[in-house]
Coordinates of N, CA and C in Angstrom, one line a residue:
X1 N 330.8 -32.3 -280.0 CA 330.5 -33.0 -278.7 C 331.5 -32.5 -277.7
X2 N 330.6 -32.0 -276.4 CA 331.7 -32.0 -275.4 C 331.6 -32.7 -274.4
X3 N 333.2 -33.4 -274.3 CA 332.8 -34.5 -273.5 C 333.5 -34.4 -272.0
X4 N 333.4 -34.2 -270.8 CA 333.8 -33.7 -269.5 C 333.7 -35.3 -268.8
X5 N 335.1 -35.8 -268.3 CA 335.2 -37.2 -267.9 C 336.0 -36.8 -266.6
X6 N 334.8 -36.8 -265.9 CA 335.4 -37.1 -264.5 C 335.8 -38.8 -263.7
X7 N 335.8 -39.7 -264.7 CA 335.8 -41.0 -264.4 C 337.5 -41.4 -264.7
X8 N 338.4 -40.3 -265.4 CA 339.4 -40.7 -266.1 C 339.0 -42.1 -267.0
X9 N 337.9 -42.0 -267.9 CA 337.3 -43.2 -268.8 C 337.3 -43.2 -270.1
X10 N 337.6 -41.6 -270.6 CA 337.7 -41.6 -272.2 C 338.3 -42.0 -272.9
X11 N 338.2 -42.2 -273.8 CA 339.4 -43.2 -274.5 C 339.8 -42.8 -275.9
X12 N 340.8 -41.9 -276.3 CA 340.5 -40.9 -277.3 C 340.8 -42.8 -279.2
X13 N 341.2 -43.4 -278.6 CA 341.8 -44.2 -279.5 C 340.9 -45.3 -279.5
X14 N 340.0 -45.5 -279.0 CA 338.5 -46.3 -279.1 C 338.0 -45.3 -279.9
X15 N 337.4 -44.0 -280.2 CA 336.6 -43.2 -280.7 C 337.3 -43.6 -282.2
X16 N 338.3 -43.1 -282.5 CA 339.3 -43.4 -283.4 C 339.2 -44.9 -284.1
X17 N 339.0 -45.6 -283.6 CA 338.9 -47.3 -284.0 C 337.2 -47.2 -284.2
X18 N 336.6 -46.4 -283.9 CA 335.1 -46.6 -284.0 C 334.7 -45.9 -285.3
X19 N 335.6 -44.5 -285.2 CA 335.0 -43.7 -286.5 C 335.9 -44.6 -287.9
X20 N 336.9 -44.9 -287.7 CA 337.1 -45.6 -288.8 C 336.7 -47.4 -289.7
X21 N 335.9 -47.8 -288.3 CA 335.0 -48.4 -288.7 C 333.9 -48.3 -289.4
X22 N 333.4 -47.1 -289.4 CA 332.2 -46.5 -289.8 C 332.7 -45.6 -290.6
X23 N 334.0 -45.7 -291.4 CA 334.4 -44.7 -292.3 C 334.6 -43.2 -292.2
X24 N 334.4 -42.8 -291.0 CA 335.4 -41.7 -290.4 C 336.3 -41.0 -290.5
X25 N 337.0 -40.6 -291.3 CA 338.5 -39.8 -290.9 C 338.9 -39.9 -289.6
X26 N 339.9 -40.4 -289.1 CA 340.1 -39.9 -287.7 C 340.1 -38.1 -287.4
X27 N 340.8 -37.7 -288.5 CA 340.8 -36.1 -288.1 C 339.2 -35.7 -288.1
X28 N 338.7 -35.8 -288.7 CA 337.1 -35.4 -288.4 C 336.7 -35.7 -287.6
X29 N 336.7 -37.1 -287.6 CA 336.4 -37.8 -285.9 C 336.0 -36.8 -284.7
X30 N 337.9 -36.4 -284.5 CA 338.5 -36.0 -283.3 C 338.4 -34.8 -283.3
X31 N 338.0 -33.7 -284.6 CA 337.9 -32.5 -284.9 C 336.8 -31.9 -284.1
X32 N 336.0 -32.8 -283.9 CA 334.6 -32.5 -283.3 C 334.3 -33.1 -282.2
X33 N 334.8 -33.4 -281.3 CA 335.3 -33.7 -279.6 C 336.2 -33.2 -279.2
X34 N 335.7 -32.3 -277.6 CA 336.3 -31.5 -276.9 C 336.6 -32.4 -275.9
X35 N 337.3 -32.5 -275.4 CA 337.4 -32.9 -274.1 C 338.3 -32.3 -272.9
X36 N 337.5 -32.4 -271.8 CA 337.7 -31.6 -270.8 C 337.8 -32.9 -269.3
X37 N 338.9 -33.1 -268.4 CA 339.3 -34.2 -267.3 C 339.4 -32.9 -266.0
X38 N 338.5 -33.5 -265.4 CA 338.5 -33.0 -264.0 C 339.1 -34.2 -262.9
X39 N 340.0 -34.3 -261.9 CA 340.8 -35.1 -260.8 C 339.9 -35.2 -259.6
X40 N 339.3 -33.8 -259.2 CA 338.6 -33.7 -257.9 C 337.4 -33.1 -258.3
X41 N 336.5 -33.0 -257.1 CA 335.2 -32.6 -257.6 C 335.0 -31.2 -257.3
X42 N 335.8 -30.1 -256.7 CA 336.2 -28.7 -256.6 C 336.8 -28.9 -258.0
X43 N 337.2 -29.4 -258.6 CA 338.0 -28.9 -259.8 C 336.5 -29.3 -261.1
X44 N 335.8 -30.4 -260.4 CA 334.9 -30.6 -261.6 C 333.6 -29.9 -262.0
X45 N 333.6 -28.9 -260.5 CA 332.4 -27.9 -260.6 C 333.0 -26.8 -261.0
X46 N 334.1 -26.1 -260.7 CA 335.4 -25.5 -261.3 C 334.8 -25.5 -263.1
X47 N 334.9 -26.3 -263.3 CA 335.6 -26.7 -264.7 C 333.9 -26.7 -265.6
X48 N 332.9 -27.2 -265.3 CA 331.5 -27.1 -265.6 C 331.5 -25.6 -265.4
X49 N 331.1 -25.0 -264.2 CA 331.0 -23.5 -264.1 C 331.7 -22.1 -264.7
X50 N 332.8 -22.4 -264.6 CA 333.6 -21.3 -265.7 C 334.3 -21.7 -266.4
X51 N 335.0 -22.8 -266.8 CA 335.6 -22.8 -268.2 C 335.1 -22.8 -269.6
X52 N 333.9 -24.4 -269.0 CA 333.1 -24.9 -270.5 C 331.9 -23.9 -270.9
X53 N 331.2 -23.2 -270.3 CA 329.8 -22.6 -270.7 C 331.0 -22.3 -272.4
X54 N 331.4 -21.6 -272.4 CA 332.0 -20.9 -273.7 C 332.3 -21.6 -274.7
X55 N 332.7 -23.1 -274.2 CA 332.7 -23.8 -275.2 C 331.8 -25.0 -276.0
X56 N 330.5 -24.4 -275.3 CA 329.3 -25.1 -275.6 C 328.5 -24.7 -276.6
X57 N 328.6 -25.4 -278.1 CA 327.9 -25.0 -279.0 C 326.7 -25.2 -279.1
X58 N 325.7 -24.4 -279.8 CA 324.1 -24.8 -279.9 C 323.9 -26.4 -280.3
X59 N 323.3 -26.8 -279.8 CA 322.9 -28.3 -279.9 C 323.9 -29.6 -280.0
X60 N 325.1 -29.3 -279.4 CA 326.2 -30.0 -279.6 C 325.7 -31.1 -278.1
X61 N 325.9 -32.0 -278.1 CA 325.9 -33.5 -277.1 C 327.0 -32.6 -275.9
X62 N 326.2 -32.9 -274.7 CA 327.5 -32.8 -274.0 C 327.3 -34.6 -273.0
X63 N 328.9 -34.9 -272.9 CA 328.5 -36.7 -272.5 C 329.5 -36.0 -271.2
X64 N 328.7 -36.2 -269.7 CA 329.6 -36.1 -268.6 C 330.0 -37.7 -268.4
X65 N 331.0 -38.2 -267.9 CA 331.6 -39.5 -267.6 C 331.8 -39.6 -266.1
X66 N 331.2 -40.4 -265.5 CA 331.8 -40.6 -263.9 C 331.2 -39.1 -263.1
X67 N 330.0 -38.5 -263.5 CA 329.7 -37.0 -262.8 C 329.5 -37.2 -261.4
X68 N 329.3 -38.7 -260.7 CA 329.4 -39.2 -259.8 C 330.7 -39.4 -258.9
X69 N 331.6 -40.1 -259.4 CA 332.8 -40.7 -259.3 C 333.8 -39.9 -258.3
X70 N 334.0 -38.2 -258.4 CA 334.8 -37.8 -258.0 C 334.3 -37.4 -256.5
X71 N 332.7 -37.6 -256.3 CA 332.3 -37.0 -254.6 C 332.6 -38.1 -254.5
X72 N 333.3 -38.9 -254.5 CA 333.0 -40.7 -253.4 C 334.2 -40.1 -252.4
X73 N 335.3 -39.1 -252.3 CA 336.7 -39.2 -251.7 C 336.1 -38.7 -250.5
X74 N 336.7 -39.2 -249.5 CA 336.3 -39.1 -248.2 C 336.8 -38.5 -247.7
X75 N 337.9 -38.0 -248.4 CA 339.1 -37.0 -247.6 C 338.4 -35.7 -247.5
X76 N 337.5 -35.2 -248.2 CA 336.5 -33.9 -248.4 C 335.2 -34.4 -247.3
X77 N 335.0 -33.3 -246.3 CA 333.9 -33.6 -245.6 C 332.6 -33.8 -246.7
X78 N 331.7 -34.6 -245.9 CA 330.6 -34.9 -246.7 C 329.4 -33.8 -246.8
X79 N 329.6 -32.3 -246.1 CA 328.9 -31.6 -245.9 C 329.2 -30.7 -246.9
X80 N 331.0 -30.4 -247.6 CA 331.3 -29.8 -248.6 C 331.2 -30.7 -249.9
X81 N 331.0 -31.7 -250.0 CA 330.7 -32.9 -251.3 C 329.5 -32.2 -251.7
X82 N 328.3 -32.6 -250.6 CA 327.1 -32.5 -251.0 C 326.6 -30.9 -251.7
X83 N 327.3 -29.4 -251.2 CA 327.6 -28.6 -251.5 C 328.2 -28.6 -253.2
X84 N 329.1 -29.1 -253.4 CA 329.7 -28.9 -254.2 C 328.6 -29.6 -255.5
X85 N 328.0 -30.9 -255.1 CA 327.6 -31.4 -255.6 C 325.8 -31.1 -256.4
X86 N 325.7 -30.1 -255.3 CA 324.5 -29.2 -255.8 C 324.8 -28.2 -256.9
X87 N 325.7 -28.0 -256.6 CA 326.1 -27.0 -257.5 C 326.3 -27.6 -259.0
X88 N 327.3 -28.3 -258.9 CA 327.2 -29.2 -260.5 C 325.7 -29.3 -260.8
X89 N 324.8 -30.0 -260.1 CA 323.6 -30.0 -260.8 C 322.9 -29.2 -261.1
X90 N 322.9 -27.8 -260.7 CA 322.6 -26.5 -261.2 C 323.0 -26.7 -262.6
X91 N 324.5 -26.5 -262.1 CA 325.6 -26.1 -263.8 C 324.5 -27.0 -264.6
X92 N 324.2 -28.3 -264.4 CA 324.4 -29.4 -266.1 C 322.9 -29.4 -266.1
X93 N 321.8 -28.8 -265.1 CA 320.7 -28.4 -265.5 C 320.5 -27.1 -266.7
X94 N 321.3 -26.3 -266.1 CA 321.7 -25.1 -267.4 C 322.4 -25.5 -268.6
X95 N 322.8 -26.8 -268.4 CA 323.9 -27.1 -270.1 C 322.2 -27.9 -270.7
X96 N 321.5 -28.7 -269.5 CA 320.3 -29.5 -270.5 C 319.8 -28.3 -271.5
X97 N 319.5 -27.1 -270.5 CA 318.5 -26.4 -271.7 C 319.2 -25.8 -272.7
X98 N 320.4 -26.0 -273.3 CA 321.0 -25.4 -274.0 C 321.4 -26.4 -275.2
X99 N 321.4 -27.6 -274.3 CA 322.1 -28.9 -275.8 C 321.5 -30.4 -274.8
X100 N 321.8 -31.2 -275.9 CA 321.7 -32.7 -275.2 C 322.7 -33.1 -274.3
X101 N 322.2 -33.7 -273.3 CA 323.1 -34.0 -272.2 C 323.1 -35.8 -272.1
X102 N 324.2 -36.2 -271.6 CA 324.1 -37.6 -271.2 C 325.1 -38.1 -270.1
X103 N 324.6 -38.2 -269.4 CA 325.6 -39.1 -267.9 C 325.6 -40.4 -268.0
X104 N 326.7 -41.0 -267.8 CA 327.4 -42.1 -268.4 C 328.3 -42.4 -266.7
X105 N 327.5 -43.1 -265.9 CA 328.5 -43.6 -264.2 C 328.3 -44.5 -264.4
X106 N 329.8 -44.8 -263.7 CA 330.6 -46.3 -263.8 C 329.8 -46.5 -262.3
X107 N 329.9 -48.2 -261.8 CA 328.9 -48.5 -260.7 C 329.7 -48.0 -259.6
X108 N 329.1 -47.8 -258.1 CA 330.3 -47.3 -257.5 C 331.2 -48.5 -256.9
X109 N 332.4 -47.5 -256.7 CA 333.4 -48.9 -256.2 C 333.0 -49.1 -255.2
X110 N 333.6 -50.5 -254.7 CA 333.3 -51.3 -253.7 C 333.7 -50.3 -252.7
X111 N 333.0 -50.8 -251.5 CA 333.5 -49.9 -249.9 C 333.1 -48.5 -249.9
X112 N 332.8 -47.7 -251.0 CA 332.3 -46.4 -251.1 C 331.1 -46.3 -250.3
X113 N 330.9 -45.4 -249.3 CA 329.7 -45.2 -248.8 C 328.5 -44.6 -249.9
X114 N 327.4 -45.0 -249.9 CA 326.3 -44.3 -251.2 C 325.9 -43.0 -250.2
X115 N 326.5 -42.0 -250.2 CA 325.8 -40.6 -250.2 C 325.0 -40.1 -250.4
X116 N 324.0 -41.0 -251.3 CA 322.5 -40.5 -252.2 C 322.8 -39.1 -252.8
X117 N 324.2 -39.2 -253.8 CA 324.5 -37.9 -254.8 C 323.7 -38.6 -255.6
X118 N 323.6 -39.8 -256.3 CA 323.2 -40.0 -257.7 C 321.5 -39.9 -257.6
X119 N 320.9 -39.9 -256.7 CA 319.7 -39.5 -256.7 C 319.3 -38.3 -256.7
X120 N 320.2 -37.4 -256.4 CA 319.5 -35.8 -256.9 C 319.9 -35.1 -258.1
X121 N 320.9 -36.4 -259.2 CA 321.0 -36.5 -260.4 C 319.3 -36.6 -261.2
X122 N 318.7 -37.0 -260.3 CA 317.2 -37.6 -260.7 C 316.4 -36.4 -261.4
X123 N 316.3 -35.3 -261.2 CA 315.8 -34.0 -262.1 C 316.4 -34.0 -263.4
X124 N 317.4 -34.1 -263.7 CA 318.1 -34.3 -264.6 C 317.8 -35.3 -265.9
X125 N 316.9 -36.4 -265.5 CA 317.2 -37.4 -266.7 C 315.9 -37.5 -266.9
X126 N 316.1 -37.8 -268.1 CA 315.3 -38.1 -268.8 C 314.7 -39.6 -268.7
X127 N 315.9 -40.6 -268.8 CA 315.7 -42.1 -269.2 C 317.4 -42.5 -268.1
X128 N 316.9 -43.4 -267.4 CA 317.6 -44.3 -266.6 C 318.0 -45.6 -266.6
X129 N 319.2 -46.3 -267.6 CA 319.2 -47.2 -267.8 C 320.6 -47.7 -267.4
X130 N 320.2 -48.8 -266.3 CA 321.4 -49.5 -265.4 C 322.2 -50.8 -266.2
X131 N 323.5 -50.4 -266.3 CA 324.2 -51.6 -267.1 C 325.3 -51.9 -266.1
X132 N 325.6 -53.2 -265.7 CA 326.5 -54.0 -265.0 C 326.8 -55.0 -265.0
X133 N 328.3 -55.4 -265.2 CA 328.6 -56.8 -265.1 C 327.8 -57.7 -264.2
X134 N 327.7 -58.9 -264.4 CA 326.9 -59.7 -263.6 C 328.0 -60.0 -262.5
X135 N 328.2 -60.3 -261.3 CA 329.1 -60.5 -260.4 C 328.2 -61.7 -259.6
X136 N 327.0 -62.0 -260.3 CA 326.8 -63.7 -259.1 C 325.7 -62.8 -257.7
X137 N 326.1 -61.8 -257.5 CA 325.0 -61.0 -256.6 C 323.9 -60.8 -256.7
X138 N 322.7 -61.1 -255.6 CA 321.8 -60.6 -255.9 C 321.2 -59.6 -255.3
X139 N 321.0 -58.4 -255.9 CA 320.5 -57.0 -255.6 C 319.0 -56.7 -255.7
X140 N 318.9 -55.5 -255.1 CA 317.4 -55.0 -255.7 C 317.6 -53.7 -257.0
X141 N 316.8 -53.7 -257.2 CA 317.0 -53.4 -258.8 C 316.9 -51.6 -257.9
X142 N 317.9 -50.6 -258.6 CA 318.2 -49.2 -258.3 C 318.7 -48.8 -256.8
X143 N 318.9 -49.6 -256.0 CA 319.5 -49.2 -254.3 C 320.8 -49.1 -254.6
X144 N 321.5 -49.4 -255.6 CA 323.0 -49.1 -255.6 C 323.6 -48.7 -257.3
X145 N 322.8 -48.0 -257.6 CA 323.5 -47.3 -258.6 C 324.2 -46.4 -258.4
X146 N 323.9 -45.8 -257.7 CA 325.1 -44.4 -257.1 C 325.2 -44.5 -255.9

């Protein structure tokens, strides 16, 4: 499995407490997870585009974490986000046809403007399934997932 967490969310010591619940080795576990942390989102198209292709085996899971998360910074104009952010979806359209893919975004944080990045994630999936703490709000169901 390669797993690319742009969320800073992975948690190598949960996976570990999971595989040895389920009788695991931790070394086999962990033997068989890559993991790759991108900071910005120039570093996380960066990092999709030329590092990983090479380390993507035939039919191996790839789990992006937070593929959302890093266009929210406002400090990057929103003209080079959206840019950048096309591009990733290229890239993880090219990882779909090669292995299983799964995107895994935390909700966005409060005060974040919604950009409508996570809607041109929309080619991409397969199945769209919204999980959120309940916070007492009432929403309409998909206007603020990403």
């Amino acid at each position: 499995m390669l797993v690319v967490d742009a969320a800073n969310a992975f948690d190598p010591y949960r996976l570990v407490r999971e595989a040895r619940s389920r009788g695991i080795p931790r070394a086999a576990a962990l033997c068989r997870v890559r993991v790759a942390r991108a900071f910005t989102s120039h570093q996380l198209v960066r990092l999709l585009k030329e590092e990983l292709p090479g380390e993507l085996e035939p039919l191996s899971l790839v789990l992006v974490l937070g593929p959302v998360s890093l266009f929210y910074d406002e400090q990057i104009p929103v003209a080079e986000r959206r840019r950048l952010f096309l591009n990733m979806v290229d890239v993880l359209a090219a990882y779909k046809a090669r292995a299983p893919l799964l995107l895994l975004q935390p909700p966005r944080p409060r005060g974040a403007a919604n950009r409508g990045f996570g809607h041109l994630l929309a080619p991409l999936m397969d199945h769209l399934i919204q999980v959120r703490e309940d916070d007492g709000q009432k929403r309409k169901p998909g206007r603020d997932w990403v």
